[in-house]
Short mmCIF file of C-alpha atoms and ligand atoms in Angstrom, two decimals:
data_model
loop_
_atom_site.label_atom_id
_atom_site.label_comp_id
_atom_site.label_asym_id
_atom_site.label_seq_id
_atom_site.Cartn_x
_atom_site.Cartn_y
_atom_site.Cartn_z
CA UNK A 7 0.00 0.00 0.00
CA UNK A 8 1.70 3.05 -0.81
CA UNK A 9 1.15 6.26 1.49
CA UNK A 10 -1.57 8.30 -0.36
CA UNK A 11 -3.65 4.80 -0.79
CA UNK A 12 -3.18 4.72 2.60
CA UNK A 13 -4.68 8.02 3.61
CA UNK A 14 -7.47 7.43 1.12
CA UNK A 15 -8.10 4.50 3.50
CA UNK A 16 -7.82 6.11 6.61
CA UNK A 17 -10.01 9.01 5.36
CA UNK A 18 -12.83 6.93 4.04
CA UNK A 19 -12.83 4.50 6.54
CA UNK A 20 -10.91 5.89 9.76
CA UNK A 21 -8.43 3.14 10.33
CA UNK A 22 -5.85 0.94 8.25
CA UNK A 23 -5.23 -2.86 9.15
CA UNK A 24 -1.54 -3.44 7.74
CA UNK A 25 -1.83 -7.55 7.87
CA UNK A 26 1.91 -8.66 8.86
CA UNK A 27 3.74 -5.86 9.31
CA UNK A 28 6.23 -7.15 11.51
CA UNK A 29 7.42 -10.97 10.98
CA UNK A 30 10.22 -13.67 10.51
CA UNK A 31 13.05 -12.57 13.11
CA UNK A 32 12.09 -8.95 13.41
CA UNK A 33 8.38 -10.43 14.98
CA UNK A 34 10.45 -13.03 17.41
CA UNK A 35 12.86 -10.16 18.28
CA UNK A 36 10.48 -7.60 19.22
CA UNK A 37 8.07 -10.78 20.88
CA UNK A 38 11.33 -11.71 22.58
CA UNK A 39 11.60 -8.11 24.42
CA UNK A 40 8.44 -7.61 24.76
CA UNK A 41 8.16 -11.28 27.69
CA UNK A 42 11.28 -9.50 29.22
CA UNK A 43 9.83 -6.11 29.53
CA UNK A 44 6.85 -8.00 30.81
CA UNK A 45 8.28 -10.05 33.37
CA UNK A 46 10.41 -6.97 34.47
CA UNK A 47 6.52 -4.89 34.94
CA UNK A 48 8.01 -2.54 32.47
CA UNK A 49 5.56 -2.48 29.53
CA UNK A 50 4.76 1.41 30.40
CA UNK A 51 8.88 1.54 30.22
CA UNK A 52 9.50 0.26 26.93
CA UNK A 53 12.00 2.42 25.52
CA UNK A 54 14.66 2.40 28.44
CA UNK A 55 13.87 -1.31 29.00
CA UNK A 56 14.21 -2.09 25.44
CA UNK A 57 15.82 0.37 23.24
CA UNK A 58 15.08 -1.89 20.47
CA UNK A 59 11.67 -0.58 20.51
CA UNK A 60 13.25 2.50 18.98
CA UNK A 61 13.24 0.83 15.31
CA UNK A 62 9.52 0.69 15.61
CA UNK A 63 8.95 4.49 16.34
CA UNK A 64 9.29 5.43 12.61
CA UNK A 65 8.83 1.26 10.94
CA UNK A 66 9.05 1.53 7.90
CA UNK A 67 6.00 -1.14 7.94
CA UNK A 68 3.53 1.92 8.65
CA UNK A 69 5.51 5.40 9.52
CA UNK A 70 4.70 6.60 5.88
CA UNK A 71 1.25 5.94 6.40
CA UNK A 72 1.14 7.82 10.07
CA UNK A 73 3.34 10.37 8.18
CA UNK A 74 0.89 10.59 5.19
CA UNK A 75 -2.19 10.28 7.80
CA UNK A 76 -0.84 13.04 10.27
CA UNK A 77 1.66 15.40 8.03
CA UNK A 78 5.38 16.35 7.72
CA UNK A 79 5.07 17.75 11.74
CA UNK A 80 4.10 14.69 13.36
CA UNK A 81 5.53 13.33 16.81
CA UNK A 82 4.94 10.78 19.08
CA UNK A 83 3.06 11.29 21.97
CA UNK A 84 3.74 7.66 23.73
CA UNK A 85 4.91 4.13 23.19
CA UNK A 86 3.47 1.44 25.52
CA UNK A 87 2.84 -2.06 26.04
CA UNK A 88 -0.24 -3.98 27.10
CA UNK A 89 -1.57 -7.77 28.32
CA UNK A 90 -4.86 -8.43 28.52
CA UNK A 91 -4.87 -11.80 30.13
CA UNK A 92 -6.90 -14.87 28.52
CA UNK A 93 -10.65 -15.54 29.80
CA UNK A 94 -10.61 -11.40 30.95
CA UNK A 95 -13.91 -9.86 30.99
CA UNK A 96 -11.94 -6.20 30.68
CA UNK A 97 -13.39 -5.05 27.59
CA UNK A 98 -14.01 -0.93 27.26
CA UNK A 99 -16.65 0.31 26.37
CA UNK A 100 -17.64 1.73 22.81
CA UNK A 101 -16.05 5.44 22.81
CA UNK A 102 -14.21 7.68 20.85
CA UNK A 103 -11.09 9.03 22.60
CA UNK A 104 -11.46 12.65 21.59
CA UNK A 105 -14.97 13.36 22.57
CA UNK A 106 -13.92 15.98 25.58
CA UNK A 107 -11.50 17.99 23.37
CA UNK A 108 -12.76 21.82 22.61
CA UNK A 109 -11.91 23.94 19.98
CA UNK A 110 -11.50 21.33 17.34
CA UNK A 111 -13.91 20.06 14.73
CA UNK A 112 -12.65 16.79 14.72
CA UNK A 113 -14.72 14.93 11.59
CA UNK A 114 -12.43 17.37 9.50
CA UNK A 115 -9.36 16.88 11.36
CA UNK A 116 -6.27 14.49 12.20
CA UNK A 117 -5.28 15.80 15.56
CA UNK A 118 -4.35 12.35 17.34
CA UNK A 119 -3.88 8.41 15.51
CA UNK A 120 -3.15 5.61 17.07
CA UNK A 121 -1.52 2.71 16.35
CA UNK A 122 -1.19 -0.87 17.81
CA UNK A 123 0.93 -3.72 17.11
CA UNK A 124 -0.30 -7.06 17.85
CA UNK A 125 2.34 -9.56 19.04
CA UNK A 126 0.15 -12.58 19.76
CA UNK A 127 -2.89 -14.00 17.69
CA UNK A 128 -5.86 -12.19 18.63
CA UNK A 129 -9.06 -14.75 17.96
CA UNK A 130 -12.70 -14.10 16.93
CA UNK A 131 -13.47 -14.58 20.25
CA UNK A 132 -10.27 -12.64 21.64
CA UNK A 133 -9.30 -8.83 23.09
CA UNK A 134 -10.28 -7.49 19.71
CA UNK A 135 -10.16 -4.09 18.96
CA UNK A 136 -13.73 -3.22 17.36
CA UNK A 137 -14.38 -0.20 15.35
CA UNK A 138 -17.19 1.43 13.63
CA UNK A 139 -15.87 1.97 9.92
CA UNK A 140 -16.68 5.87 9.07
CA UNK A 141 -17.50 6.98 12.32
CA UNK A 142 -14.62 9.61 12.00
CA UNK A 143 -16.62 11.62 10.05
CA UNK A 144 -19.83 11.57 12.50
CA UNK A 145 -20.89 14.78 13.66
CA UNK A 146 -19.74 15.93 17.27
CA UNK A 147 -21.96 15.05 20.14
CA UNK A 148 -23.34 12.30 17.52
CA UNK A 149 -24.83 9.85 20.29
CA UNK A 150 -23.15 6.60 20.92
CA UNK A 151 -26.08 3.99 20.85
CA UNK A 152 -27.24 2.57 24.12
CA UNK A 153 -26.17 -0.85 24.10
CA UNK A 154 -25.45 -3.87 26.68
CA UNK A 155 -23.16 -5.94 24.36
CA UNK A 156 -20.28 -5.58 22.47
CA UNK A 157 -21.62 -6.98 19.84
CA UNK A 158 -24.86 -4.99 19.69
CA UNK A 159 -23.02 -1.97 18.33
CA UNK A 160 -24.25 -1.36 14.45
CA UNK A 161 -22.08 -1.68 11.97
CA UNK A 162 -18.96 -2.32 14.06
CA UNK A 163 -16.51 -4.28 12.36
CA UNK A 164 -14.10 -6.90 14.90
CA UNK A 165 -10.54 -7.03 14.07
CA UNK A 166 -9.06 -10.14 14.31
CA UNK A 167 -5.61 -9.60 14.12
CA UNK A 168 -2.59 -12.06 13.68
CA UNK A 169 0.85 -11.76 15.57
CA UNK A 170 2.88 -8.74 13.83
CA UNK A 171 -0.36 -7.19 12.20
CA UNK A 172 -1.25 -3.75 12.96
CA UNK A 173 -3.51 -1.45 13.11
CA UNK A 174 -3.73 2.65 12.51
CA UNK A 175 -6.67 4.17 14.03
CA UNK A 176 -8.09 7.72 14.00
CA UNK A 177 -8.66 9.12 17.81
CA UNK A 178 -12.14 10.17 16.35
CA UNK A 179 -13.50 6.68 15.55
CA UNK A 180 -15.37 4.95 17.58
CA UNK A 181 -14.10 1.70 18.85
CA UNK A 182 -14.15 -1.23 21.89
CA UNK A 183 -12.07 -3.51 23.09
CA UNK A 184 -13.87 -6.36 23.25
CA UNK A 185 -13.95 -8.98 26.16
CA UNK A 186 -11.06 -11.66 26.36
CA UNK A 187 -13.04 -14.63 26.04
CA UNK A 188 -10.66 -16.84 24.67
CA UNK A 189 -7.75 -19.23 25.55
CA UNK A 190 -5.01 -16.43 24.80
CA UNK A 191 -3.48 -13.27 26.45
CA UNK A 192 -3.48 -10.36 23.93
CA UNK A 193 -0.44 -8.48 23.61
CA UNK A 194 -0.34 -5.36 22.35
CA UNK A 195 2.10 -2.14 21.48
CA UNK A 196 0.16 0.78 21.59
CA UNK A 197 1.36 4.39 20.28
CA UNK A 198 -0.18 7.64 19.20
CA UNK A 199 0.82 10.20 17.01
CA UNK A 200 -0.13 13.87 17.43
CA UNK A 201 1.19 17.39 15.58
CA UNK A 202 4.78 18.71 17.34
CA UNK A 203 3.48 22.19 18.56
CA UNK A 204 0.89 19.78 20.98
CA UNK A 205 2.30 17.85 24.43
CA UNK A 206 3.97 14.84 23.88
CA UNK A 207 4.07 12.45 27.28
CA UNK A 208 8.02 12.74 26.71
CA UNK A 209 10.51 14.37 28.12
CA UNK A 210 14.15 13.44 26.80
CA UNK A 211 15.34 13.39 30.02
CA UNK A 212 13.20 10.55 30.83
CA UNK A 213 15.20 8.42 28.65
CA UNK A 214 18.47 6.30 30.03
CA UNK A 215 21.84 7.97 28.34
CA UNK A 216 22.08 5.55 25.25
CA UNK A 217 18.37 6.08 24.10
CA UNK A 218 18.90 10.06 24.05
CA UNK A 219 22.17 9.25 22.66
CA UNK A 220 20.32 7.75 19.45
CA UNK A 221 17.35 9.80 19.58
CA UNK A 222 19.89 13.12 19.25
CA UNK A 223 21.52 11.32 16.79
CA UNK A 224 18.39 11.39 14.14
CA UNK A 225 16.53 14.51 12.70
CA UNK A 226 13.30 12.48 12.27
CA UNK A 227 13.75 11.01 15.77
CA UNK A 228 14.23 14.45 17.63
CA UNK A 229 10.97 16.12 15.98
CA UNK A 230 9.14 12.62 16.85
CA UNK A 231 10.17 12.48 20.49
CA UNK A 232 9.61 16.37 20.81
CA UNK A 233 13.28 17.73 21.06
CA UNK A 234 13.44 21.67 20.52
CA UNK A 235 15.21 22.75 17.94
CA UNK A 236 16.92 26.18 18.11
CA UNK A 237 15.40 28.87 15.80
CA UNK A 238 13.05 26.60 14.49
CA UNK A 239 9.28 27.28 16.33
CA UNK A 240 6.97 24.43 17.06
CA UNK A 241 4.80 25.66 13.95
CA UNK A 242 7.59 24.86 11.43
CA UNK A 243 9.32 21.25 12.60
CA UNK A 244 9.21 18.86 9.49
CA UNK A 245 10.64 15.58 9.08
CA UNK A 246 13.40 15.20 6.43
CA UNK A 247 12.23 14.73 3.40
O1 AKG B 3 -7.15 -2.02 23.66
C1 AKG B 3 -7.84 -1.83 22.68
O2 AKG B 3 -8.00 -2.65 21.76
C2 AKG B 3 -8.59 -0.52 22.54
C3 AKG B 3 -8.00 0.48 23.43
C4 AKG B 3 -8.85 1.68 23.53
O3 AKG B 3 -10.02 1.63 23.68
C5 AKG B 3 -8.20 2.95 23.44
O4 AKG B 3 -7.00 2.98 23.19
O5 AKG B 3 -8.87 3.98 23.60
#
């Protein structure tokens, strides 16, 4: 998919599956870090833990979609890991994660994406991640519909992913996660991508020596982990081309 069919997608539809992004010995490597980061209880750590989560910050498997999706002044505004543990009744409810932001009309904008990264199968009957294809474009203050399943939702579509799929999703569509009713734990790298003149959860003194060491290192990598360049505002960062 090259990266204007892939904002086509994400504009029509408000989120872009990319079916086996990650796999071969790049999947097992990142799997591999991701059990140690785990059994360490530092999935919301991932960086310092791991610097080999770095690589994934600007994949070449979907950063020129996120970059076609967001623009030349995108940055990242977290990295984190998740487990949602097998037979968990944690599902979320149906939301959109933007709905309590002012001064933005966001069915005509791209203020915030997401992205996750499966690592693990994710079943029919699994964690999925559940959207409502379009919903992006709904009207603000469009009502969700009051609903006791999951599955109840109209028009929701359940993404069953496989291990080193992901998913790009706009902040604006609505989506679940839907209960863990199978035999597997999900697990999950979530990130989100917002504009560089808005607050990244970074600071790049939250980062052990050798990760600031690369992240100085790279153009691309100091706009996307919010690093202040001198004479250049927050209105005018861009990526190389
Ligand atoms: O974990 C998921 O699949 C969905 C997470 C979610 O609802 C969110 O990020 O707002």
């Amino acid at each position: 998919m090259t990266p204007e069919q892939a904002r086509n997608q994400y504009d029509a539809q408000g989120f872009i599956h990319f079916p086996g992004a990650l796999a071969g010995a790049e999947l097992a490597e990142i799997q591999e870090c991701f059990e140690r980061a785990a059994k360490e209880k530092a999935l919301g750590d991932l960086l310092n833990r791991e610097p080999r989560f770095l690589s994934l910050i600007d994949h070449p498997a979907w950063f020129p979609a996120i970059r076609a999706v967001v623009g030349e002044d995108v940055m990242l505004r977290y990295l984190t890991g998740g487990i949602i543990p097998a037979r968990a009744e944690i599902g979320s409810g149906w939301h959109c994660d933007l709905s309590t932001i002012r001064a933005i009309n966001l069915p005509e904008s791209i203020i915030m994406t997401k992205l996750f990264v499966y690592l693990a199968d994710v079943p029919e009957d699994g964690a999925c991640l559940a959207v409502v294809p379009g919903s992006h474009r709904y009207q603000m203050g469009h009502p969700l519909p009051d609903i006791a399943r999951h599955e109840d939702m109209p028009h929701h579509r359940k993404l069953v992913m496989k291990a080193g799929d992901a998913v790009l999703m706009s902040g604006y569509t609505w989506h679940a996660r839907f209960h863990n009713r199978s035999d597997h734990a999900r697990k999950v790298l979530e990130s989100s991508y917002i504009h560089f003149w808005m607050k990244t959860q970074y600071e790049l003194n939250d980062f052990k020596p050798e990760v600031q060491e690369r992240i100085l290192a790279s153009h691309n990598l100091r706009q996307l982990f919010g690093v202040q360049e001198p004479g250049v505002s927050d209105w005018e960062r861009r990526l190389l081309p």
